[in-house]
């Protein structure tokens, strides 16, 4: 009953929205009955598919029968002047035993390799599109010129290639790369296009943190999928305009993964690489762990947590101390529903002894940044394919904001609730790392006091961020629920 009232109220509210800001080619007074009926039908269809967060299909437990795959570290080319080659390609992957699933990948059939950069590196990447459709190569979280950023303006046609160059000027962090073609991002990521970037610097190498890749420094790319009865990824069938959610979790492309670790501190680099699902990660024993890094760098000090929530595209580095945990009991990483995401098998071997330093970084939001006036306002609103940003849909021909290179501005992002209460929108800005100044006027939680490029924004929440762009050009800012992005919850800032 309550739901019916909510739906009725929502129909009215959406009719108002669609009359005035989306379907604005047709003035309200001329709206005929037929069009009204059509709107009602569209609304009905929309409600059927709308994903409220109480209704998210739970994930199947991992049986732990497959050892977690670790993405290969990409070797540089020997070719003069080109450091790396990254190819987007189609392939077949054995996700289920003895069955080939059609997938996309970078330099392989599914997902991509890890690219490791050092601060100060001058990098050239030859990007090649071997798909049958256009794509782009977007370096999520990397502070590069807009030409290298791989937004929707940089489409590479099938069979074509593009060389990009940039210098790594930012601090140690875990970033990632994925496609960003106009209106096609969600499907390409869903099919498997995503890879990791590790940036290291003098600080990260001197902190003594676990850094043996694949042994005690483990990347975890979380992606939920729906497989059809032929074990294929059928995006069109699975697609939900409000964010495509699946019941099957893959970590680094591994179905039913488990992770074998030594008795030591293990660093987990968590990446929510899902189209739309949020994850609250915890240990099944309720034990705590420490978070050491946000999207774009180390926290000043480790923050002890019992759980951490990541919305799509957010990252966090955490350290779990398997020397301190009771390894006799079953240990696993679980989510908010208690679904088993990743069982751990702890070997009898002691690993290396590593500490976690008390001081890791010197991040701060300055007094000046705190007092800057808000000069850009972003309002996120809507659901399904009726999402909008500041009352508009993305238009590649329209520049929404301009900002001066090297000048810090404070943006305020507001998630305007709808009659259904609204939903969390993960908000991402290209080409820069930013600082959270406040959430609803309060200082952000301790584990968000570090560089960010993506943030979760709850319904009715107002978040202020301080952002500076190092490079010029046109950058995207958008909701990272990939279907919302494809449906136009995106704008462009021109940095001059
Ligand atoms: Cu959204």
Short mmCIF file of C-alpha atoms and ligand atoms in Angstrom, two decimals:
data_model
loop_
_atom_site.label_atom_id
_atom_site.label_comp_id
_atom_site.label_asym_id
_atom_site.label_seq_id
_atom_site.Cartn_x
_atom_site.Cartn_y
_atom_site.Cartn_z
CA UNK A 1 0.00 0.00 0.00
CA UNK A 2 2.74 2.38 1.00
CA UNK A 3 4.56 1.52 -2.19
CA UNK A 4 1.47 2.28 -4.27
CA UNK A 5 1.18 5.72 -2.74
CA UNK A 6 4.85 6.31 -3.35
CA UNK A 7 4.47 5.24 -6.98
CA UNK A 8 1.47 7.49 -7.51
CA UNK A 9 3.35 10.42 -6.03
CA UNK A 10 6.33 9.58 -8.14
CA UNK A 11 4.28 9.42 -11.33
CA UNK A 12 3.10 12.93 -10.65
CA UNK A 13 6.57 14.17 -9.87
CA UNK A 14 8.15 12.55 -12.90
CA UNK A 15 5.42 13.90 -15.16
CA UNK A 16 6.30 17.34 -13.92
CA UNK A 17 10.00 16.73 -14.51
CA UNK A 18 9.56 15.18 -17.89
CA UNK A 19 7.24 17.97 -18.92
CA UNK A 20 9.57 20.77 -17.96
CA UNK A 21 13.11 19.64 -18.22
CA UNK A 22 13.57 16.50 -20.21
CA UNK A 23 10.80 16.47 -22.79
CA UNK A 24 10.96 20.23 -23.15
CA UNK A 25 10.22 20.15 -26.85
CA UNK A 26 6.58 19.81 -25.85
CA UNK A 27 5.09 22.59 -23.70
CA UNK A 28 2.88 21.38 -20.82
CA UNK A 29 -0.29 22.99 -22.11
CA UNK A 30 -0.05 21.10 -25.38
CA UNK A 31 0.49 17.76 -23.75
CA UNK A 32 -2.29 15.62 -25.12
CA UNK A 33 -3.95 12.67 -23.47
CA UNK A 34 -2.15 10.20 -25.69
CA UNK A 35 1.17 11.59 -24.66
CA UNK A 36 0.03 11.57 -21.04
CA UNK A 37 -0.90 7.90 -21.36
CA UNK A 38 2.40 7.18 -22.95
CA UNK A 39 4.12 8.86 -20.04
CA UNK A 40 2.08 6.77 -17.61
CA UNK A 41 3.08 3.63 -19.47
CA UNK A 42 6.71 4.65 -19.50
CA UNK A 43 6.46 5.36 -15.79
CA UNK A 44 4.97 1.97 -15.17
CA UNK A 45 7.74 0.25 -17.10
CA UNK A 46 10.22 2.34 -15.24
CA UNK A 47 8.86 1.39 -11.84
CA UNK A 48 9.09 -2.27 -12.73
CA UNK A 49 12.80 -1.93 -13.27
CA UNK A 50 13.71 0.73 -10.72
CA UNK A 51 16.33 -0.50 -8.37
CA UNK A 52 15.74 0.68 -4.89
CA UNK A 53 18.50 -0.29 -2.57
CA UNK A 54 16.28 -2.56 -0.49
CA UNK A 55 15.71 -4.73 -3.55
CA UNK A 56 19.23 -5.43 -4.71
CA UNK A 57 19.60 -9.11 -5.53
CA UNK A 58 22.04 -10.69 -3.06
CA UNK A 59 25.32 -12.17 -4.24
CA UNK A 60 25.86 -15.92 -4.27
CA UNK A 61 28.43 -17.06 -1.71
CA UNK A 62 31.85 -17.89 -3.09
CA UNK A 63 32.49 -21.63 -2.71
CA UNK A 64 36.22 -20.87 -2.68
CA UNK A 65 37.01 -23.58 -5.22
CA UNK A 66 39.23 -21.41 -7.42
CA UNK A 67 42.41 -19.66 -6.37
CA UNK A 68 42.11 -15.93 -7.03
CA UNK A 69 43.68 -14.84 -10.32
CA UNK A 70 46.17 -12.00 -10.10
CA UNK A 71 46.35 -9.71 -13.13
CA UNK A 72 49.73 -9.90 -14.87
CA UNK A 73 52.01 -6.90 -14.56
CA UNK A 74 52.37 -5.40 -18.03
CA UNK A 75 55.92 -5.49 -19.36
CA UNK A 76 57.08 -2.37 -21.18
CA UNK A 77 57.72 -2.68 -24.93
CA UNK A 78 61.26 -2.56 -26.23
CA UNK A 79 60.13 -0.43 -29.08
CA UNK A 80 61.79 2.95 -29.02
CA UNK A 81 59.71 5.70 -27.52
CA UNK A 82 56.68 3.57 -26.71
CA UNK A 83 56.52 2.32 -23.20
CA UNK A 84 53.37 0.25 -23.20
CA UNK A 85 50.90 -1.15 -25.68
CA UNK A 86 47.32 -1.67 -24.55
CA UNK A 87 44.88 -3.39 -26.90
CA UNK A 88 41.14 -3.59 -26.38
CA UNK A 89 40.08 -6.94 -27.78
CA UNK A 90 37.39 -9.59 -27.86
CA UNK A 91 37.99 -13.09 -26.62
CA UNK A 92 36.66 -16.21 -24.98
CA UNK A 93 37.31 -16.89 -21.32
CA UNK A 94 36.86 -20.02 -19.24
CA UNK A 95 35.06 -18.49 -16.27
CA UNK A 96 33.04 -21.66 -15.67
CA UNK A 97 34.87 -25.01 -15.90
CA UNK A 98 35.00 -26.23 -19.48
CA UNK A 99 32.78 -23.46 -20.83
CA UNK A 100 33.82 -20.54 -23.00
CA UNK A 101 32.23 -17.21 -22.25
CA UNK A 102 32.49 -14.38 -24.78
CA UNK A 103 34.27 -11.51 -23.12
CA UNK A 104 36.27 -8.33 -23.72
CA UNK A 105 39.71 -7.64 -22.31
CA UNK A 106 42.89 -5.61 -22.59
CA UNK A 107 45.86 -7.58 -23.94
CA UNK A 108 43.94 -10.74 -23.17
CA UNK A 109 40.44 -12.11 -23.24
CA UNK A 110 39.10 -10.74 -19.95
CA UNK A 111 39.96 -7.66 -17.86
CA UNK A 112 43.45 -6.26 -18.27
CA UNK A 113 47.00 -6.30 -16.97
CA UNK A 114 48.30 -4.06 -14.18
CA UNK A 115 50.30 -1.05 -15.32
CA UNK A 116 52.91 0.05 -12.82
CA UNK A 117 54.17 3.62 -12.98
CA UNK A 118 56.56 5.56 -10.79
CA UNK A 119 56.03 9.19 -9.97
CA UNK A 120 58.12 11.16 -12.45
CA UNK A 121 57.83 8.55 -15.22
CA UNK A 122 57.28 9.90 -18.71
CA UNK A 123 54.87 7.39 -20.15
CA UNK A 124 53.83 6.66 -23.71
CA UNK A 125 51.00 4.27 -24.27
CA UNK A 126 49.98 2.98 -27.67
CA UNK A 127 46.26 2.24 -27.41
CA UNK A 128 44.79 -0.04 -30.06
CA UNK A 129 41.15 -0.80 -30.68
CA UNK A 130 40.72 -4.37 -31.91
CA UNK A 131 36.99 -4.46 -31.12
CA UNK A 132 34.22 -4.22 -33.72
CA UNK A 133 32.96 -1.02 -32.14
CA UNK A 134 34.44 2.30 -31.08
CA UNK A 135 36.01 2.62 -27.68
CA UNK A 136 38.19 4.96 -25.63
CA UNK A 137 40.92 4.38 -23.06
CA UNK A 138 40.17 6.34 -19.89
CA UNK A 139 42.74 6.49 -17.07
CA UNK A 140 40.56 6.81 -14.03
CA UNK A 141 42.15 9.03 -11.38
CA UNK A 142 45.20 9.92 -13.42
CA UNK A 143 46.08 13.61 -13.58
CA UNK A 144 46.71 13.95 -17.31
CA UNK A 145 45.84 16.40 -20.07
CA UNK A 146 42.35 16.04 -21.47
CA UNK A 147 43.86 14.73 -24.73
CA UNK A 148 45.26 11.74 -22.88
CA UNK A 149 42.26 11.26 -20.59
CA UNK A 150 40.20 9.13 -22.98
CA UNK A 151 36.78 10.71 -22.46
CA UNK A 152 33.94 10.30 -24.97
CA UNK A 153 35.54 12.85 -27.34
CA UNK A 154 38.50 10.53 -27.89
CA UNK A 155 36.74 7.69 -29.65
CA UNK A 156 39.07 5.28 -31.40
CA UNK A 157 37.44 3.46 -34.29
CA UNK A 158 37.81 -0.31 -34.83
CA UNK A 159 41.26 -1.10 -36.18
CA UNK A 160 42.63 2.33 -35.28
CA UNK A 161 45.20 3.31 -32.69
CA UNK A 162 46.34 6.35 -30.78
CA UNK A 163 49.52 7.11 -28.89
CA UNK A 164 49.17 9.14 -25.73
CA UNK A 165 51.92 10.65 -23.63
CA UNK A 166 51.97 11.98 -20.11
CA UNK A 167 54.18 12.44 -17.10
CA UNK A 168 53.17 10.85 -13.83
CA UNK A 169 53.05 13.78 -11.42
CA UNK A 170 50.89 12.42 -8.63
CA UNK A 171 51.67 10.40 -5.56
CA UNK A 172 51.52 6.65 -4.97
CA UNK A 173 48.00 5.30 -5.40
CA UNK A 174 45.83 2.59 -6.93
CA UNK A 175 44.04 3.80 -10.06
CA UNK A 176 42.38 1.95 -12.90
CA UNK A 177 41.53 2.21 -16.56
CA UNK A 178 38.37 1.46 -18.49
CA UNK A 179 36.55 2.53 -21.67
CA UNK A 180 34.41 5.67 -21.83
CA UNK A 181 32.72 5.78 -25.25
CA UNK A 182 29.58 7.88 -25.51
CA UNK A 183 26.57 5.82 -24.41
CA UNK A 184 28.48 2.52 -24.49
CA UNK A 185 30.62 2.59 -21.36
CA UNK A 186 28.42 0.34 -19.25
CA UNK A 187 28.28 -2.51 -21.76
CA UNK A 188 32.00 -2.47 -22.51
CA UNK A 189 33.00 -2.46 -18.85
CA UNK A 190 30.43 -5.19 -18.17
CA UNK A 191 31.94 -7.32 -20.93
CA UNK A 192 35.33 -7.12 -19.24
CA UNK A 193 37.21 -3.94 -20.10
CA UNK A 194 38.94 -2.81 -16.91
CA UNK A 195 42.53 -2.82 -15.71
CA UNK A 196 44.63 -1.60 -12.80
CA UNK A 197 47.25 1.09 -12.43
CA UNK A 198 49.66 1.15 -9.51
CA UNK A 199 51.63 4.34 -8.96
CA UNK A 200 54.65 4.08 -6.66
CA UNK A 201 56.86 6.84 -5.33
CA UNK A 202 59.73 7.29 -2.85
CA UNK A 203 57.27 7.50 0.01
CA UNK A 204 55.40 4.30 -0.86
CA UNK A 205 58.70 2.44 -1.23
CA UNK A 206 60.06 3.64 2.10
CA UNK A 207 57.00 3.00 4.27
CA UNK A 208 57.69 -0.72 4.65
CA UNK A 209 54.13 -1.69 3.77
CA UNK A 210 53.43 -5.12 2.24
CA UNK A 211 54.43 -4.69 -1.41
CA UNK A 212 55.10 -8.16 -2.83
CA UNK A 213 52.66 -8.14 -5.75
CA UNK A 214 50.35 -11.12 -5.73
CA UNK A 215 51.75 -12.40 -2.40
CA UNK A 216 50.96 -9.80 0.22
CA UNK A 217 49.97 -6.92 -2.04
CA UNK A 218 46.76 -8.12 -3.65
CA UNK A 219 44.51 -6.22 -6.03
CA UNK A 220 40.83 -7.13 -5.77
CA UNK A 221 38.54 -5.99 -8.59
CA UNK A 222 34.93 -6.62 -7.53
CA UNK A 223 32.37 -7.01 -10.33
CA UNK A 224 28.92 -8.54 -10.18
CA UNK A 225 27.50 -10.19 -13.28
CA UNK A 226 24.45 -12.05 -14.50
CA UNK A 227 25.22 -15.09 -16.63
CA UNK A 228 22.51 -16.48 -18.88
CA UNK A 229 21.68 -20.18 -19.12
CA UNK A 230 24.50 -20.61 -21.63
CA UNK A 231 26.92 -18.98 -19.17
CA UNK A 232 27.21 -15.90 -21.36
CA UNK A 233 27.27 -12.25 -20.36
CA UNK A 234 24.20 -10.96 -22.11
CA UNK A 235 24.32 -7.27 -21.31
CA UNK A 236 21.14 -6.34 -23.18
CA UNK A 237 19.16 -8.94 -21.22
CA UNK A 238 20.75 -8.11 -17.87
CA UNK A 239 20.71 -4.34 -18.35
CA UNK A 240 18.84 -2.15 -15.92
CA UNK A 241 18.71 1.58 -16.68
CA UNK A 242 19.14 2.23 -12.99
CA UNK A 243 22.32 0.25 -12.76
CA UNK A 244 22.97 -3.30 -13.85
CA UNK A 245 23.27 -5.65 -10.90
CA UNK A 246 24.12 -9.35 -10.98
CA UNK A 247 23.95 -12.24 -8.54
CA UNK A 248 27.38 -13.63 -9.42
CA UNK A 249 30.52 -12.02 -8.10
CA UNK A 250 33.80 -12.20 -9.96
CA UNK A 251 36.97 -10.97 -8.28
CA UNK A 252 39.73 -10.27 -10.80
CA UNK A 253 37.51 -12.26 -13.17
CA UNK A 254 37.63 -15.32 -10.89
CA UNK A 255 34.40 -17.15 -10.13
CA UNK A 256 34.15 -18.63 -6.60
CA UNK A 257 37.54 -17.27 -5.61
CA UNK A 258 39.61 -17.96 -2.52
CA UNK A 259 42.86 -16.30 -1.51
CA UNK A 260 45.73 -18.22 0.06
CA UNK A 261 47.91 -16.07 2.27
CA UNK A 262 50.79 -16.53 4.66
CA UNK A 263 50.58 -15.55 8.30
CA UNK A 264 51.48 -11.93 7.78
CA UNK A 265 50.03 -8.52 7.13
CA UNK A 266 48.36 -8.53 3.73
CA UNK A 267 47.54 -5.38 1.79
CA UNK A 268 44.31 -5.59 -0.18
CA UNK A 269 43.74 -2.98 -2.86
CA UNK A 270 39.97 -2.92 -3.20
CA UNK A 271 38.43 -1.61 -6.41
CA UNK A 272 34.69 -1.48 -6.89
CA UNK A 273 34.71 -2.13 -10.64
CA UNK A 274 30.99 -2.92 -10.80
CA UNK A 275 28.52 -1.11 -13.01
CA UNK A 276 26.26 -0.18 -10.10
CA UNK A 277 26.56 -2.35 -6.99
CA UNK A 278 27.78 -0.90 -3.69
CA UNK A 279 29.76 -3.12 -1.32
CA UNK A 280 30.27 -2.87 2.40
CA UNK A 281 33.28 -5.06 3.07
CA UNK A 282 33.89 -6.74 6.43
CA UNK A 283 35.58 -9.79 7.90
CA UNK A 284 33.21 -12.60 8.82
CA UNK A 285 34.76 -12.75 12.30
CA UNK A 286 33.96 -9.10 12.95
CA UNK A 287 37.67 -8.38 13.37
CA UNK A 288 38.96 -5.00 12.41
CA UNK A 289 41.46 -4.06 9.74
CA UNK A 290 43.16 -0.80 8.88
CA UNK A 291 42.62 1.41 5.88
CA UNK A 292 45.83 2.97 4.59
CA UNK A 293 44.84 4.65 1.33
CA UNK A 294 41.93 6.31 -0.45
CA UNK A 295 41.43 6.61 -4.22
CA UNK A 296 44.39 8.88 -4.81
CA UNK A 297 46.97 8.35 -2.07
CA UNK A 298 47.83 7.33 1.45
CA UNK A 299 45.90 8.53 4.47
CA UNK A 300 48.04 10.46 6.94
CA UNK A 301 47.60 7.68 9.47
CA UNK A 302 46.09 4.21 9.27
CA UNK A 303 42.40 4.21 10.22
CA UNK A 304 41.02 1.18 12.06
CA UNK A 305 37.68 0.01 10.70
CA UNK A 306 35.28 -2.90 11.05
CA UNK A 307 33.76 -2.27 7.64
CA UNK A 308 34.19 -0.07 4.62
CA UNK A 309 31.72 0.85 1.91
CA UNK A 310 32.83 1.46 -1.65
CA UNK A 311 30.52 2.70 -4.39
CA UNK A 312 31.31 2.08 -8.06
CA UNK A 313 34.80 3.24 -9.09
CA UNK A 314 35.98 3.97 -5.53
CA UNK A 315 39.15 2.33 -4.24
CA UNK A 316 40.62 1.75 -0.82
CA UNK A 317 43.74 0.00 0.37
CA UNK A 318 43.33 -1.97 3.56
CA UNK A 319 45.72 -4.15 5.54
CA UNK A 320 44.51 -7.35 7.20
CA UNK A 321 46.84 -8.88 9.78
CA UNK A 322 46.63 -12.66 9.39
CA UNK A 323 49.21 -13.08 12.14
CA UNK A 324 46.79 -11.64 14.67
CA UNK A 325 43.60 -13.30 13.42
CA UNK A 326 42.37 -16.65 14.69
CA UNK A 327 43.35 -18.70 11.67
CA UNK A 328 41.74 -21.86 13.03
CA UNK A 329 38.30 -20.54 12.18
CA UNK A 330 36.98 -19.95 8.66
CA UNK A 331 38.01 -16.52 7.54
CA UNK A 332 36.41 -14.62 4.73
CA UNK A 333 35.69 -11.21 3.36
CA UNK A 334 31.92 -10.74 3.38
CA UNK A 335 29.52 -7.96 2.42
CA UNK A 336 26.64 -6.20 4.16
CA UNK A 337 24.28 -9.14 3.48
CA UNK A 338 26.76 -11.63 4.90
CA UNK A 339 27.45 -13.06 1.44
CA UNK A 340 30.87 -14.69 1.31
CA UNK A 341 32.90 -12.76 -1.22
CA UNK A 342 36.40 -14.12 -0.66
CA UNK A 343 37.32 -16.97 1.70
CA UNK A 344 40.90 -16.86 2.97
CA UNK A 345 43.09 -19.90 3.36
CA UNK A 346 45.90 -19.13 5.76
CA UNK A 347 48.99 -21.28 5.23
CA UNK A 348 51.20 -22.37 8.12
CA UNK A 349 54.05 -20.35 6.73
CA UNK A 350 54.98 -17.13 8.38
CA UNK A 351 55.36 -14.36 5.89
CA UNK A 352 57.50 -11.30 6.06
CA UNK A 353 57.21 -9.09 9.08
CA UNK A 354 56.00 -5.70 7.98
CA UNK A 355 54.72 -2.84 10.02
CA UNK A 356 52.29 -0.11 9.30
CA UNK A 357 53.87 3.23 10.01
CA UNK A 358 51.88 5.67 12.10
CA UNK A 359 52.58 8.46 9.65
CA UNK A 360 52.17 7.91 5.94
CA UNK A 361 51.28 11.22 4.32
CA UNK A 362 50.86 14.94 4.83
CA UNK A 363 47.43 15.46 3.32
CA UNK A 364 45.39 18.41 4.58
CA UNK A 365 42.45 20.58 3.66
CA UNK A 366 43.87 24.06 4.25
CA UNK A 367 42.12 26.86 6.10
CA UNK A 368 41.96 28.73 2.80
CA UNK A 369 40.30 25.82 1.00
CA UNK A 370 37.86 25.46 3.86
CA UNK A 371 36.80 29.10 3.49
CA UNK A 372 36.53 29.27 -0.29
CA UNK A 373 33.04 30.09 -1.53
CA UNK A 374 31.17 27.49 -3.58
CA UNK A 375 31.67 28.44 -7.24
CA UNK A 376 30.26 25.34 -8.97
CA UNK A 377 27.05 23.58 -8.06
CA UNK A 378 26.17 20.13 -9.32
CA UNK A 379 22.73 18.70 -8.68
CA UNK A 380 22.15 15.02 -9.35
CA UNK A 381 18.56 13.95 -9.79
CA UNK A 382 16.42 11.23 -11.26
CA UNK A 383 16.45 7.55 -11.85
CA UNK A 384 16.55 5.00 -14.65
CA UNK A 385 17.00 6.71 -18.02
CA UNK A 386 15.48 9.91 -16.66
CA UNK A 387 18.62 10.92 -14.85
CA UNK A 388 19.90 14.43 -15.16
CA UNK A 389 22.55 16.76 -13.89
CA UNK A 390 21.54 20.34 -13.09
CA UNK A 391 18.29 19.65 -14.94
CA UNK A 392 20.10 18.70 -18.13
CA UNK A 393 21.32 15.63 -19.90
CA UNK A 394 24.85 15.27 -21.20
CA UNK A 395 25.50 17.08 -24.45
CA UNK A 396 28.98 16.61 -25.93
CA UNK A 397 28.61 20.01 -27.63
CA UNK A 398 27.90 21.88 -24.39
CA UNK A 399 30.53 23.08 -21.91
CA UNK A 400 28.84 23.19 -18.51
CA UNK A 401 31.59 24.80 -16.43
CA UNK A 402 34.90 26.52 -16.97
CA UNK A 403 37.74 26.58 -14.47
CA UNK A 404 41.26 28.04 -14.56
CA UNK A 405 44.20 25.65 -14.66
CA UNK A 406 45.99 25.52 -11.31
CA UNK A 407 43.26 27.38 -9.43
CA UNK A 408 41.41 25.62 -6.62
CA UNK A 409 37.66 25.94 -6.59
CA UNK A 410 35.04 24.50 -4.28
CA UNK A 411 32.30 22.51 -5.93
CA UNK A 412 29.13 21.54 -4.13
CA UNK A 413 27.45 18.34 -5.23
CA UNK A 414 23.89 17.80 -4.12
CA UNK A 415 21.92 14.58 -4.51
CA UNK A 416 18.33 15.75 -4.82
CA UNK A 417 15.96 13.07 -3.56
CA UNK A 418 12.91 12.00 -5.55
CA UNK A 419 9.54 10.85 -4.24
CA UNK A 420 10.93 7.32 -3.83
CA UNK A 421 13.62 8.68 -1.55
CA UNK A 422 16.35 8.62 -4.13
CA UNK A 423 19.50 6.58 -4.31
CA UNK A 424 23.22 6.93 -3.77
CA UNK A 425 25.07 8.41 -6.75
CA UNK A 426 28.83 7.84 -6.92
CA UNK A 427 30.24 11.07 -8.35
CA UNK A 428 33.51 11.16 -10.31
CA UNK A 429 35.54 13.96 -11.90
CA UNK A 430 38.14 13.24 -14.57
CA UNK A 431 41.71 14.46 -14.66
CA UNK A 432 42.18 15.46 -11.02
CA UNK A 433 42.28 14.26 -7.45
CA UNK A 434 40.20 16.36 -5.06
CA UNK A 435 39.68 16.84 -1.34
CA UNK A 436 36.41 16.47 0.54
CA UNK A 437 35.85 19.75 2.43
CA UNK A 438 32.61 18.70 4.09
CA UNK A 439 29.66 16.33 4.02
CA UNK A 440 26.47 18.17 4.99
CA UNK A 441 28.60 20.80 6.66
CA UNK A 442 30.57 18.31 8.77
CA UNK A 443 34.15 17.19 8.34
CA UNK A 444 34.29 13.92 6.34
CA UNK A 445 34.96 10.68 8.23
CA UNK A 446 38.61 9.99 9.06
CA UNK A 447 39.00 7.45 6.28
CA UNK A 448 37.95 10.01 3.65
CA UNK A 449 40.61 12.55 4.67
CA UNK A 450 42.77 11.79 1.68
CA UNK A 451 42.82 12.29 -2.10
CA UNK A 452 39.64 11.21 -3.85
CA UNK A 453 38.41 11.11 -7.43
CA UNK A 454 35.08 9.41 -6.75
CA UNK A 455 32.71 9.90 -3.83
CA UNK A 456 29.41 8.44 -2.75
CA UNK A 457 26.63 10.94 -2.27
CA UNK A 458 23.53 9.88 -0.37
CA UNK A 459 20.05 11.18 -1.16
CA UNK A 460 19.67 14.75 0.14
CA UNK A 461 23.37 14.93 0.96
CA UNK A 462 25.45 17.99 0.06
CA UNK A 463 29.17 17.43 -0.36
CA UNK A 464 31.74 20.17 -0.82
CA UNK A 465 35.01 19.36 -2.51
CA UNK A 466 38.11 21.43 -3.28
CA UNK A 467 39.48 20.68 -6.73
CA UNK A 468 42.33 21.95 -8.83
CA UNK A 469 43.19 20.81 -12.37
CA UNK A 470 46.89 20.59 -13.30
CA UNK A 471 46.18 20.38 -17.03
CA UNK A 472 44.00 22.08 -19.62
CA UNK A 473 41.19 20.72 -21.72
CA UNK A 474 37.66 19.39 -21.44
CA UNK A 475 37.00 16.86 -18.69
CA UNK A 476 33.90 14.87 -17.79
CA UNK A 477 32.22 14.78 -14.41
CA UNK A 478 29.46 12.26 -13.88
CA UNK A 479 27.66 9.61 -11.87
CA UNK A 480 29.69 6.37 -11.94
CA UNK A 481 26.66 4.14 -11.99
CA UNK A 482 27.58 3.36 -15.57
CA UNK A 483 24.01 3.23 -16.84
CA UNK A 484 23.35 6.67 -15.30
CA UNK A 485 26.47 7.96 -17.02
CA UNK A 486 25.39 6.48 -20.37
CA UNK A 487 21.90 7.93 -19.83
CA UNK A 488 23.31 11.43 -19.50
CA UNK A 489 24.04 12.12 -15.82
CA UNK A 490 27.25 13.78 -16.93
CA UNK A 491 28.64 17.23 -17.65
CA UNK A 492 31.83 18.82 -18.94
CA UNK A 493 34.25 21.24 -17.36
CA UNK A 494 36.64 23.14 -19.59
CA UNK A 495 39.93 23.93 -17.92
CA UNK A 496 41.61 26.99 -19.48
CU1 LIG B 1 23.66 7.89 -10.51
#
